[in-house]
Amino acid sequence: MSTTTADALGLSRAILVNDSLIKKLTEIEAMADLYRGLIRHTRQVLIGIYDLARIHRDFGDAFANIGAREPQATASQAFTRFGDAHRQIGQHGMALLAIAAPMIADLNTYLTKAIPDTRLTVQKYADSKFEYLSYCLKVKEMNDEEQFFNTQAELLYRVESGNYEYRSVEI
């Protein structure tokens, strides 16, 4: 709720600043920023892992190619095994990506669906709470005004003029 809305409803800005629901909304925003950063960083890390896995696979292909063309048997076998090891590192990197990619999708779903829904729910609840507080404040002010005029032995303007609309507020 904005401060102009609060002023229009007659709410104190101190109520708005110190309210637990407003603090919860700021916590939700901070959590959303944290998840945005986490998703961005995780994507960058996974892109790095993909690039590294691709490079390992290419190294493996190059070493296996060298091993296949090497005339000396022990050197050929060493290059081939070294190439196979690099290919396996590349395969494990791709397997890691297959496992970690759904994690980003889940985090993104949480960020784009759950957090906005929670924020909207808390905001609606806070608006209802502030509207109720405004109503209570208006009723209290009207009762205080009525008591003041009763002690002065004067009629209220709204009673004197026949404007009984205020009575519907107290019901």
PDB file of C-alpha atoms in Angstrom:
ATOM      1  CA  MET A   1       0.000   0.000   0.000  1.00  0.00           C
ATOM      2  CA  SER A   2       1.356   3.403  -0.884  1.00  0.00           C
ATOM      3  CA  THR A   3       1.660   6.232   1.622  1.00  0.00           C
ATOM      4  CA  THR A   4      -0.958   8.290  -0.249  1.00  0.00           C
ATOM      5  CA  THR A   5      -3.431   5.416   0.029  1.00  0.00           C
ATOM      6  CA  ALA A   6      -2.606   5.110   3.711  1.00  0.00           C
ATOM      7  CA  ASP A   7      -3.153   8.838   4.195  1.00  0.00           C
ATOM      8  CA  ALA A   8      -6.474   8.610   2.344  1.00  0.00           C
ATOM      9  CA  LEU A   9      -7.580   5.780   4.621  1.00  0.00           C
ATOM     10  CA  GLY A  10      -6.369   7.667   7.669  1.00  0.00           C
ATOM     11  CA  LEU A  11      -3.679   5.186   8.619  1.00  0.00           C
ATOM     12  CA  SER A  12      -0.514   6.157  10.351  1.00  0.00           C
ATOM     13  CA  ARG A  13       2.641   5.720   8.315  1.00  0.00           C
ATOM     14  CA  ALA A  14       4.233   4.196  11.412  1.00  0.00           C
ATOM     15  CA  ILE A  15       1.719   1.340  11.174  1.00  0.00           C
ATOM     16  CA  LEU A  16       2.761   0.763   7.578  1.00  0.00           C
ATOM     17  CA  VAL A  17       6.477   0.846   8.300  1.00  0.00           C
ATOM     18  CA  ASN A  18       6.375  -1.405  11.354  1.00  0.00           C
ATOM     19  CA  ASP A  19       3.813  -3.905  10.117  1.00  0.00           C
ATOM     20  CA  SER A  20       4.907  -7.536   9.991  1.00  0.00           C
ATOM     21  CA  LEU A  21       3.196  -8.119   6.626  1.00  0.00           C
ATOM     22  CA  ILE A  22       5.097  -5.251   5.040  1.00  0.00           C
ATOM     23  CA  LYS A  23       8.310  -6.672   6.468  1.00  0.00           C
ATOM     24  CA  LYS A  24       7.338 -10.070   5.047  1.00  0.00           C
ATOM     25  CA  LEU A  25       6.867  -8.465   1.618  1.00  0.00           C
ATOM     26  CA  THR A  26      10.374  -6.998   1.774  1.00  0.00           C
ATOM     27  CA  GLU A  27      11.700 -10.424   2.813  1.00  0.00           C
ATOM     28  CA  ILE A  28       9.921 -11.982  -0.176  1.00  0.00           C
ATOM     29  CA  GLU A  29      11.502  -9.392  -2.486  1.00  0.00           C
ATOM     30  CA  ALA A  30      14.940 -10.096  -1.007  1.00  0.00           C
ATOM     31  CA  MET A  31      14.375 -13.826  -1.460  1.00  0.00           C
ATOM     32  CA  ALA A  32      13.297 -13.272  -5.083  1.00  0.00           C
ATOM     33  CA  ASP A  33      16.476 -11.272  -5.717  1.00  0.00           C
ATOM     34  CA  LEU A  34      18.519 -14.062  -4.127  1.00  0.00           C
ATOM     35  CA  TYR A  35      16.884 -16.682  -6.364  1.00  0.00           C
ATOM     36  CA  ARG A  36      17.373 -14.501  -9.456  1.00  0.00           C
ATOM     37  CA  GLY A  37      21.067 -14.250  -8.655  1.00  0.00           C
ATOM     38  CA  LEU A  38      21.279 -17.962  -7.883  1.00  0.00           C
ATOM     39  CA  ILE A  39      19.631 -18.885 -11.186  1.00  0.00           C
ATOM     40  CA  ARG A  40      21.842 -16.490 -13.145  1.00  0.00           C
ATOM     41  CA  HIS A  41      25.006 -17.813 -11.465  1.00  0.00           C
ATOM     42  CA  THR A  42      23.950 -21.460 -11.853  1.00  0.00           C
ATOM     43  CA  ARG A  43      23.258 -20.937 -15.556  1.00  0.00           C
ATOM     44  CA  GLN A  44      26.705 -19.423 -16.013  1.00  0.00           C
ATOM     45  CA  VAL A  45      28.304 -22.323 -14.128  1.00  0.00           C
ATOM     46  CA  LEU A  46      26.399 -24.880 -16.219  1.00  0.00           C
ATOM     47  CA  ILE A  47      27.426 -23.119 -19.419  1.00  0.00           C
ATOM     48  CA  GLY A  48      31.019 -23.321 -18.182  1.00  0.00           C
ATOM     49  CA  ILE A  49      30.603 -27.026 -17.407  1.00  0.00           C
ATOM     50  CA  TYR A  50      29.150 -27.596 -20.880  1.00  0.00           C
ATOM     51  CA  ASP A  51      32.050 -25.787 -22.522  1.00  0.00           C
ATOM     52  CA  LEU A  52      34.545 -27.725 -20.393  1.00  0.00           C
ATOM     53  CA  ALA A  53      32.880 -31.067 -21.207  1.00  0.00           C
ATOM     54  CA  ARG A  54      32.919 -30.243 -24.908  1.00  0.00           C
ATOM     55  CA  ILE A  55      36.611 -29.296 -24.712  1.00  0.00           C
ATOM     56  CA  HIS A  56      37.421 -32.541 -22.863  1.00  0.00           C
ATOM     57  CA  ARG A  57      35.586 -34.510 -25.536  1.00  0.00           C
ATOM     58  CA  ASP A  58      37.509 -32.682 -28.269  1.00  0.00           C
ATOM     59  CA  PHE A  59      40.792 -33.325 -26.418  1.00  0.00           C
ATOM     60  CA  GLY A  60      39.824 -36.985 -26.119  1.00  0.00           C
ATOM     61  CA  ASP A  61      39.119 -37.162 -29.846  1.00  0.00           C
ATOM     62  CA  ALA A  62      42.445 -35.499 -30.634  1.00  0.00           C
ATOM     63  CA  PHE A  63      44.447 -37.788 -28.310  1.00  0.00           C
ATOM     64  CA  ALA A  64      42.661 -40.886 -29.638  1.00  0.00           C
ATOM     65  CA  ASN A  65      43.438 -39.741 -33.181  1.00  0.00           C
ATOM     66  CA  ILE A  66      47.098 -39.270 -32.237  1.00  0.00           C
ATOM     67  CA  GLY A  67      47.094 -42.703 -30.579  1.00  0.00           C
ATOM     68  CA  ALA A  68      45.647 -44.331 -33.683  1.00  0.00           C
ATOM     69  CA  ARG A  69      48.400 -42.849 -35.871  1.00  0.00           C
ATOM     70  CA  GLU A  70      51.293 -43.425 -33.467  1.00  0.00           C
ATOM     71  CA  PRO A  71      53.622 -46.147 -34.805  1.00  0.00           C
ATOM     72  CA  GLN A  72      55.041 -47.049 -31.376  1.00  0.00           C
ATOM     73  CA  ALA A  73      52.653 -49.465 -29.590  1.00  0.00           C
ATOM     74  CA  THR A  74      53.130 -48.240 -25.993  1.00  0.00           C
ATOM     75  CA  ALA A  75      52.807 -44.586 -26.993  1.00  0.00           C
ATOM     76  CA  SER A  76      49.772 -45.426 -29.124  1.00  0.00           C
ATOM     77  CA  GLN A  77      48.152 -47.225 -26.198  1.00  0.00           C
ATOM     78  CA  ALA A  78      48.972 -44.346 -23.809  1.00  0.00           C
ATOM     79  CA  PHE A  79      47.488 -41.712 -26.155  1.00  0.00           C
ATOM     80  CA  THR A  80      44.399 -43.849 -26.724  1.00  0.00           C
ATOM     81  CA  ARG A  81      43.827 -44.377 -22.967  1.00  0.00           C
ATOM     82  CA  PHE A  82      44.441 -40.677 -22.320  1.00  0.00           C
ATOM     83  CA  GLY A  83      41.921 -39.835 -25.051  1.00  0.00           C
ATOM     84  CA  ASP A  84      39.365 -42.265 -23.599  1.00  0.00           C
ATOM     85  CA  ALA A  85      39.813 -40.697 -20.152  1.00  0.00           C
ATOM     86  CA  HIS A  86      39.120 -37.239 -21.591  1.00  0.00           C
ATOM     87  CA  ARG A  87      36.075 -38.540 -23.435  1.00  0.00           C
ATOM     88  CA  GLN A  88      34.748 -40.031 -20.183  1.00  0.00           C
ATOM     89  CA  ILE A  89      35.304 -36.707 -18.403  1.00  0.00           C
ATOM     90  CA  GLY A  90      33.258 -35.074 -21.170  1.00  0.00           C
ATOM     91  CA  GLN A  91      30.507 -37.692 -20.789  1.00  0.00           C
ATOM     92  CA  HIS A  92      30.399 -37.188 -17.009  1.00  0.00           C
ATOM     93  CA  GLY A  93      30.121 -33.438 -17.560  1.00  0.00           C
ATOM     94  CA  MET A  94      27.160 -33.956 -19.873  1.00  0.00           C
ATOM     95  CA  ALA A  95      25.576 -36.321 -17.325  1.00  0.00           C
ATOM     96  CA  LEU A  96      25.996 -33.614 -14.670  1.00  0.00           C
ATOM     97  CA  LEU A  97      24.253 -31.136 -16.960  1.00  0.00           C
ATOM     98  CA  ALA A  98      21.373 -33.560 -17.507  1.00  0.00           C
ATOM     99  CA  ILE A  99      20.947 -33.805 -13.736  1.00  0.00           C
ATOM    100  CA  ALA A 100      21.425 -30.106 -12.928  1.00  0.00           C
ATOM    101  CA  ALA A 101      19.375 -28.554 -15.753  1.00  0.00           C
ATOM    102  CA  PRO A 102      15.987 -29.515 -14.217  1.00  0.00           C
ATOM    103  CA  MET A 103      17.141 -27.851 -11.004  1.00  0.00           C
ATOM    104  CA  ILE A 104      17.308 -24.504 -12.812  1.00  0.00           C
ATOM    105  CA  ALA A 105      13.864 -25.119 -14.289  1.00  0.00           C
ATOM    106  CA  ASP A 106      12.477 -25.805 -10.798  1.00  0.00           C
ATOM    107  CA  LEU A 107      14.142 -22.703  -9.354  1.00  0.00           C
ATOM    108  CA  ASN A 108      12.795 -20.640 -12.230  1.00  0.00           C
ATOM    109  CA  THR A 109       9.291 -22.016 -11.658  1.00  0.00           C
ATOM    110  CA  TYR A 110       9.578 -21.124  -7.974  1.00  0.00           C
ATOM    111  CA  LEU A 111      10.776 -17.641  -8.890  1.00  0.00           C
ATOM    112  CA  THR A 112       8.150 -16.944 -11.549  1.00  0.00           C
ATOM    113  CA  LYS A 113       5.134 -18.740 -10.049  1.00  0.00           C
ATOM    114  CA  ALA A 114       5.368 -19.348  -6.292  1.00  0.00           C
ATOM    115  CA  ILE A 115       7.032 -16.119  -5.191  1.00  0.00           C
ATOM    116  CA  PRO A 116       4.676 -13.787  -7.124  1.00  0.00           C
ATOM    117  CA  ASP A 117       1.667 -15.773  -5.880  1.00  0.00           C
ATOM    118  CA  THR A 118       2.888 -15.519  -2.292  1.00  0.00           C
ATOM    119  CA  ARG A 119       3.630 -11.818  -2.737  1.00  0.00           C
ATOM    120  CA  LEU A 120       0.136 -11.208  -4.119  1.00  0.00           C
ATOM    121  CA  THR A 121      -1.491 -13.157  -1.275  1.00  0.00           C
ATOM    122  CA  VAL A 122       0.436 -11.267   1.397  1.00  0.00           C
ATOM    123  CA  GLN A 123      -0.282  -7.951  -0.352  1.00  0.00           C
ATOM    124  CA  LYS A 124      -4.029  -8.669  -0.498  1.00  0.00           C
ATOM    125  CA  TYR A 125      -4.028  -9.704   3.149  1.00  0.00           C
ATOM    126  CA  ALA A 126      -2.114  -6.552   4.102  1.00  0.00           C
ATOM    127  CA  ASP A 127      -4.539  -4.364   2.135  1.00  0.00           C
ATOM    128  CA  SER A 128      -7.498  -6.014   3.876  1.00  0.00           C
ATOM    129  CA  LYS A 129      -5.814  -5.595   7.236  1.00  0.00           C
ATOM    130  CA  PHE A 130      -5.135  -1.908   6.624  1.00  0.00           C
ATOM    131  CA  GLU A 131      -8.660  -1.366   5.362  1.00  0.00           C
ATOM    132  CA  TYR A 132     -10.006  -2.956   8.544  1.00  0.00           C
ATOM    133  CA  LEU A 133      -7.671  -0.834  10.679  1.00  0.00           C
ATOM    134  CA  SER A 134      -8.913   2.248   8.840  1.00  0.00           C
ATOM    135  CA  TYR A 135     -12.492   1.216   9.524  1.00  0.00           C
ATOM    136  CA  CYS A 136     -11.744   0.701  13.229  1.00  0.00           C
ATOM    137  CA  LEU A 137      -9.993   4.063  13.403  1.00  0.00           C
ATOM    138  CA  LYS A 138     -12.960   5.806  11.776  1.00  0.00           C
ATOM    139  CA  VAL A 139     -15.421   4.188  14.190  1.00  0.00           C
ATOM    140  CA  LYS A 140     -13.251   5.149  17.173  1.00  0.00           C
ATOM    141  CA  GLU A 141     -12.948   8.750  15.955  1.00  0.00           C
ATOM    142  CA  MET A 142     -16.710   8.956  15.494  1.00  0.00           C
ATOM    143  CA  ASN A 143     -17.332   7.542  18.972  1.00  0.00           C
ATOM    144  CA  ASP A 144     -14.803   9.935  20.494  1.00  0.00           C
ATOM    145  CA  GLU A 145     -16.416  12.850  18.661  1.00  0.00           C
ATOM    146  CA  GLU A 146     -19.847  11.786  19.863  1.00  0.00           C
ATOM    147  CA  GLN A 147     -18.632  11.523  23.466  1.00  0.00           C
ATOM    148  CA  PHE A 148     -16.981  14.940  23.232  1.00  0.00           C
ATOM    149  CA  PHE A 149     -20.173  16.579  21.978  1.00  0.00           C
ATOM    150  CA  ASN A 150     -22.216  14.751  24.644  1.00  0.00           C
ATOM    151  CA  THR A 151     -19.970  16.185  27.372  1.00  0.00           C
ATOM    152  CA  GLN A 152     -20.446  19.645  25.804  1.00  0.00           C
ATOM    153  CA  ALA A 153     -24.211  19.059  25.734  1.00  0.00           C
ATOM    154  CA  GLU A 154     -24.286  19.863  22.025  1.00  0.00           C
ATOM    155  CA  LEU A 155     -25.653  17.938  19.098  1.00  0.00           C
ATOM    156  CA  LEU A 156     -23.355  16.558  16.479  1.00  0.00           C
ATOM    157  CA  TYR A 157     -23.734  18.143  13.057  1.00  0.00           C
ATOM    158  CA  ARG A 158     -24.445  14.801  11.430  1.00  0.00           C
ATOM    159  CA  VAL A 159     -27.130  14.053  14.040  1.00  0.00           C
ATOM    160  CA  GLU A 160     -28.549  17.559  13.859  1.00  0.00           C
ATOM    161  CA  SER A 161     -28.711  17.536  10.057  1.00  0.00           C
ATOM    162  CA  GLY A 162     -30.245  14.071   9.914  1.00  0.00           C
ATOM    163  CA  ASN A 163     -27.217  12.463   8.273  1.00  0.00           C
ATOM    164  CA  TYR A 164     -27.305   9.058   9.926  1.00  0.00           C
ATOM    165  CA  GLU A 165     -24.885   7.489   7.475  1.00  0.00           C
ATOM    166  CA  TYR A 166     -22.332   7.195  10.258  1.00  0.00           C
ATOM    167  CA  ARG A 167     -24.586   4.686  12.009  1.00  0.00           C
ATOM    168  CA  SER A 168     -24.038   2.174   9.199  1.00  0.00           C
ATOM    169  CA  VAL A 169     -20.306   2.333   9.918  1.00  0.00           C
ATOM    170  CA  GLU A 170     -20.787   1.095  13.481  1.00  0.00           C
ATOM    171  CA  ILE A 171     -22.981  -1.860  12.539  1.00  0.00           C
TER     172      ILE A 171
END
